[in-house]
Amino acid sequence: MEEIGRYVQANLPIWLAESSFAESPKLYEIELRERMVRLEEELKHQRELMKQGFELMERRFEAVDRRFESLQEQMDKRFEAMQVQMDKRFDAVDKRFDVVDKRFEMITRRIDRFMFWSFGITVGVATVVIAAFRVWPGSL
């Protein structure tokens, strides 16, 4: 076994030199060109795969963008509906305040009339009492 190992060890570099590097430079150049062509083809294939991946990513981004736009539109519609409802409620509250304001104006007019009549009656009674005291001076 050791003898076979020594034989292979001694002859392996020679065999390798004969098989690839001992070939003529033209064959080596052709082999290098073939490798370069295969490498370029592989790079081209990888570039195409990358382009496809980028296109798929772009489509996904567009889909996500459309989804966000639709969500934004839905939110805008909801906010507009809420704004309409709030406007209606504010209008109703304004109407209620108008009614209350009219009631206060009516009460103010009634109080004014009451004060006018009260003042008139008080002045009239005072005048009658004073006149009565003057007409009948001895009654007191």
mmCIF file of C-alpha atoms in Angstrom:
data_model
loop_
_atom_site.group_PDB
_atom_site.id
_atom_site.type_symbol
_atom_site.label_atom_id
_atom_site.label_comp_id
_atom_site.label_asym_id
_atom_site.label_seq_id
_atom_site.Cartn_x
_atom_site.Cartn_y
_atom_site.Cartn_z
ATOM 1 C CA MET A 1 0.000 0.000 0.000
ATOM 2 C CA GLU A 2 2.778 2.384 0.874
ATOM 3 C CA GLU A 3 4.453 1.590 -2.380
ATOM 4 C CA ILE A 4 1.323 2.549 -4.339
ATOM 5 C CA GLY A 5 1.055 5.778 -2.349
ATOM 6 C CA ARG A 6 4.652 6.695 -3.125
ATOM 7 C CA TYR A 7 4.152 5.871 -6.793
ATOM 8 C CA VAL A 8 1.002 8.049 -7.036
ATOM 9 C CA GLN A 9 2.687 10.859 -5.119
ATOM 10 C CA ALA A 10 5.671 10.781 -7.409
ATOM 11 C CA ASN A 11 3.714 10.618 -10.641
ATOM 12 C CA LEU A 12 0.641 12.773 -9.821
ATOM 13 C CA PRO A 13 2.261 16.119 -10.643
ATOM 14 C CA ILE A 14 3.499 14.702 -13.927
ATOM 15 C CA TRP A 15 0.071 13.376 -14.858
ATOM 16 C CA LEU A 16 -1.599 16.679 -14.008
ATOM 17 C CA ALA A 17 0.957 18.628 -16.020
ATOM 18 C CA GLU A 18 0.440 16.374 -19.002
ATOM 19 C CA SER A 19 -3.343 16.517 -18.912
ATOM 20 C CA SER A 20 -4.041 20.260 -18.725
ATOM 21 C CA PHE A 21 -0.997 22.479 -18.665
ATOM 22 C CA ALA A 22 1.018 20.487 -21.102
ATOM 23 C CA GLU A 23 -1.588 21.130 -23.744
ATOM 24 C CA SER A 24 -0.817 23.666 -26.345
ATOM 25 C CA PRO A 25 -1.501 27.312 -25.574
ATOM 26 C CA LYS A 26 -4.182 27.381 -28.287
ATOM 27 C CA LEU A 27 -6.175 24.640 -26.599
ATOM 28 C CA TYR A 28 -5.773 26.395 -23.267
ATOM 29 C CA GLU A 29 -6.949 29.658 -24.833
ATOM 30 C CA ILE A 30 -9.955 27.925 -26.385
ATOM 31 C CA GLU A 31 -10.782 26.394 -23.022
ATOM 32 C CA LEU A 32 -10.527 29.820 -21.354
ATOM 33 C CA ARG A 33 -12.781 31.343 -24.011
ATOM 34 C CA GLU A 34 -15.354 28.615 -23.508
ATOM 35 C CA ARG A 35 -15.269 29.248 -19.773
ATOM 36 C CA MET A 36 -15.673 32.981 -20.354
ATOM 37 C CA VAL A 37 -18.603 32.376 -22.702
ATOM 38 C CA ARG A 38 -20.268 30.122 -20.131
ATOM 39 C CA LEU A 39 -19.584 32.706 -17.439
ATOM 40 C CA GLU A 40 -21.042 35.513 -19.570
ATOM 41 C CA GLU A 41 -24.111 33.399 -20.339
ATOM 42 C CA GLU A 42 -24.575 32.689 -16.642
ATOM 43 C CA LEU A 43 -24.201 36.378 -15.821
ATOM 44 C CA LYS A 44 -26.730 37.224 -18.521
ATOM 45 C CA HIS A 45 -29.121 34.647 -17.103
ATOM 46 C CA GLN A 46 -28.654 36.047 -13.583
ATOM 47 C CA ARG A 47 -29.260 39.573 -14.910
ATOM 48 C CA GLU A 48 -32.509 38.423 -16.520
ATOM 49 C CA LEU A 49 -33.563 36.748 -13.278
ATOM 50 C CA MET A 50 -32.801 39.948 -11.395
ATOM 51 C CA LYS A 51 -34.847 41.968 -13.904
ATOM 52 C CA GLN A 52 -37.756 39.568 -13.461
ATOM 53 C CA GLY A 53 -37.442 39.863 -9.695
ATOM 54 C CA PHE A 54 -37.408 43.655 -9.933
ATOM 55 C CA GLU A 55 -40.474 43.600 -12.189
ATOM 56 C CA LEU A 56 -42.304 41.352 -9.723
ATOM 57 C CA MET A 57 -41.317 43.650 -6.867
ATOM 58 C CA GLU A 58 -42.534 46.655 -8.874
ATOM 59 C CA ARG A 59 -45.879 44.938 -9.446
ATOM 60 C CA ARG A 60 -46.168 44.171 -5.739
ATOM 61 C CA PHE A 61 -45.359 47.771 -4.862
ATOM 62 C CA GLU A 62 -47.963 48.987 -7.343
ATOM 63 C CA ALA A 63 -50.546 46.627 -5.832
ATOM 64 C CA VAL A 64 -49.716 47.836 -2.328
ATOM 65 C CA ASP A 65 -49.861 51.437 -3.558
ATOM 66 C CA ARG A 66 -53.294 50.837 -5.114
ATOM 67 C CA ARG A 67 -54.444 49.240 -1.871
ATOM 68 C CA PHE A 68 -53.274 52.221 0.168
ATOM 69 C CA GLU A 69 -54.945 54.603 -2.277
ATOM 70 C CA SER A 70 -58.234 52.714 -1.982
ATOM 71 C CA LEU A 71 -57.942 52.769 1.817
ATOM 72 C CA GLN A 72 -57.232 56.498 1.672
ATOM 73 C CA GLU A 73 -60.297 57.044 -0.520
ATOM 74 C CA GLN A 74 -62.450 55.018 1.872
ATOM 75 C CA MET A 75 -61.163 57.018 4.823
ATOM 76 C CA ASP A 76 -61.870 60.262 2.953
ATOM 77 C CA LYS A 77 -65.423 59.113 2.245
ATOM 78 C CA ARG A 78 -65.935 58.193 5.889
ATOM 79 C CA PHE A 79 -64.623 61.550 7.055
ATOM 80 C CA GLU A 80 -66.846 63.356 4.557
ATOM 81 C CA ALA A 81 -69.864 61.389 5.799
ATOM 82 C CA MET A 82 -68.947 62.220 9.389
ATOM 83 C CA GLN A 83 -68.555 65.872 8.431
ATOM 84 C CA VAL A 84 -72.026 65.876 6.858
ATOM 85 C CA GLN A 85 -73.486 64.289 9.996
ATOM 86 C CA MET A 86 -71.716 66.806 12.210
ATOM 87 C CA ASP A 87 -72.980 69.672 10.041
ATOM 88 C CA LYS A 88 -76.534 68.363 10.372
ATOM 89 C CA ARG A 89 -76.157 68.091 14.128
ATOM 90 C CA PHE A 90 -74.761 71.603 14.381
ATOM 91 C CA ASP A 91 -77.658 72.902 12.280
ATOM 92 C CA ALA A 92 -80.101 71.153 14.621
ATOM 93 C CA VAL A 93 -78.351 72.663 17.648
ATOM 94 C CA ASP A 94 -78.463 76.093 15.980
ATOM 95 C CA LYS A 95 -82.210 75.694 15.436
ATOM 96 C CA ARG A 96 -82.650 74.770 19.093
ATOM 97 C CA PHE A 97 -80.680 77.836 20.146
ATOM 98 C CA ASP A 98 -82.822 79.983 17.850
ATOM 99 C CA VAL A 99 -85.969 78.605 19.501
ATOM 100 C CA VAL A 100 -84.531 79.244 22.972
ATOM 101 C CA ASP A 101 -83.472 82.747 21.887
ATOM 102 C CA LYS A 102 -87.026 83.480 20.658
ATOM 103 C CA ARG A 103 -88.438 82.232 23.943
ATOM 104 C CA PHE A 104 -86.084 84.506 25.883
ATOM 105 C CA GLU A 105 -87.104 87.452 23.698
ATOM 106 C CA MET A 106 -90.765 86.650 24.325
ATOM 107 C CA ILE A 107 -90.190 86.387 28.078
ATOM 108 C CA THR A 108 -88.250 89.671 28.009
ATOM 109 C CA ARG A 109 -91.185 91.392 26.235
ATOM 110 C CA ARG A 110 -93.641 89.977 28.755
ATOM 111 C CA ILE A 111 -91.494 91.139 31.675
ATOM 112 C CA ASP A 112 -91.164 94.582 30.075
ATOM 113 C CA ARG A 113 -94.953 94.824 29.672
ATOM 114 C CA PHE A 114 -95.443 93.577 33.222
ATOM 115 C CA MET A 115 -93.004 96.188 34.555
ATOM 116 C CA PHE A 116 -94.686 98.919 32.495
ATOM 117 C CA TRP A 117 -98.143 97.976 33.771
ATOM 118 C CA SER A 118 -96.862 97.529 37.331
ATOM 119 C CA PHE A 119 -95.207 100.935 37.240
ATOM 120 C CA GLY A 120 -98.347 102.481 35.746
ATOM 121 C CA ILE A 121 -100.605 100.906 38.342
ATOM 122 C CA THR A 122 -98.222 101.899 41.159
ATOM 123 C CA VAL A 123 -98.074 105.507 39.939
ATOM 124 C CA GLY A 124 -101.869 105.529 39.468
ATOM 125 C CA VAL A 125 -102.544 104.186 42.958
ATOM 126 C CA ALA A 126 -100.007 106.606 44.453
ATOM 127 C CA THR A 127 -101.686 109.486 42.601
ATOM 128 C CA VAL A 128 -105.140 108.415 43.817
ATOM 129 C CA VAL A 129 -103.866 108.104 47.406
ATOM 130 C CA ILE A 130 -102.190 111.512 47.274
ATOM 131 C CA ALA A 131 -105.314 113.047 45.715
ATOM 132 C CA ALA A 132 -107.440 111.425 48.384
ATOM 133 C CA PHE A 133 -105.267 112.902 51.105
ATOM 134 C CA ARG A 134 -105.494 116.319 49.532
ATOM 135 C CA VAL A 135 -109.227 116.199 49.002
ATOM 136 C CA TRP A 136 -109.978 115.064 52.506
ATOM 137 C CA PRO A 137 -107.357 116.750 54.526
ATOM 138 C CA GLY A 138 -109.000 116.037 57.771
ATOM 139 C CA SER A 139 -109.434 112.366 57.241
ATOM 140 C CA LEU A 140 -106.124 111.616 58.741
#
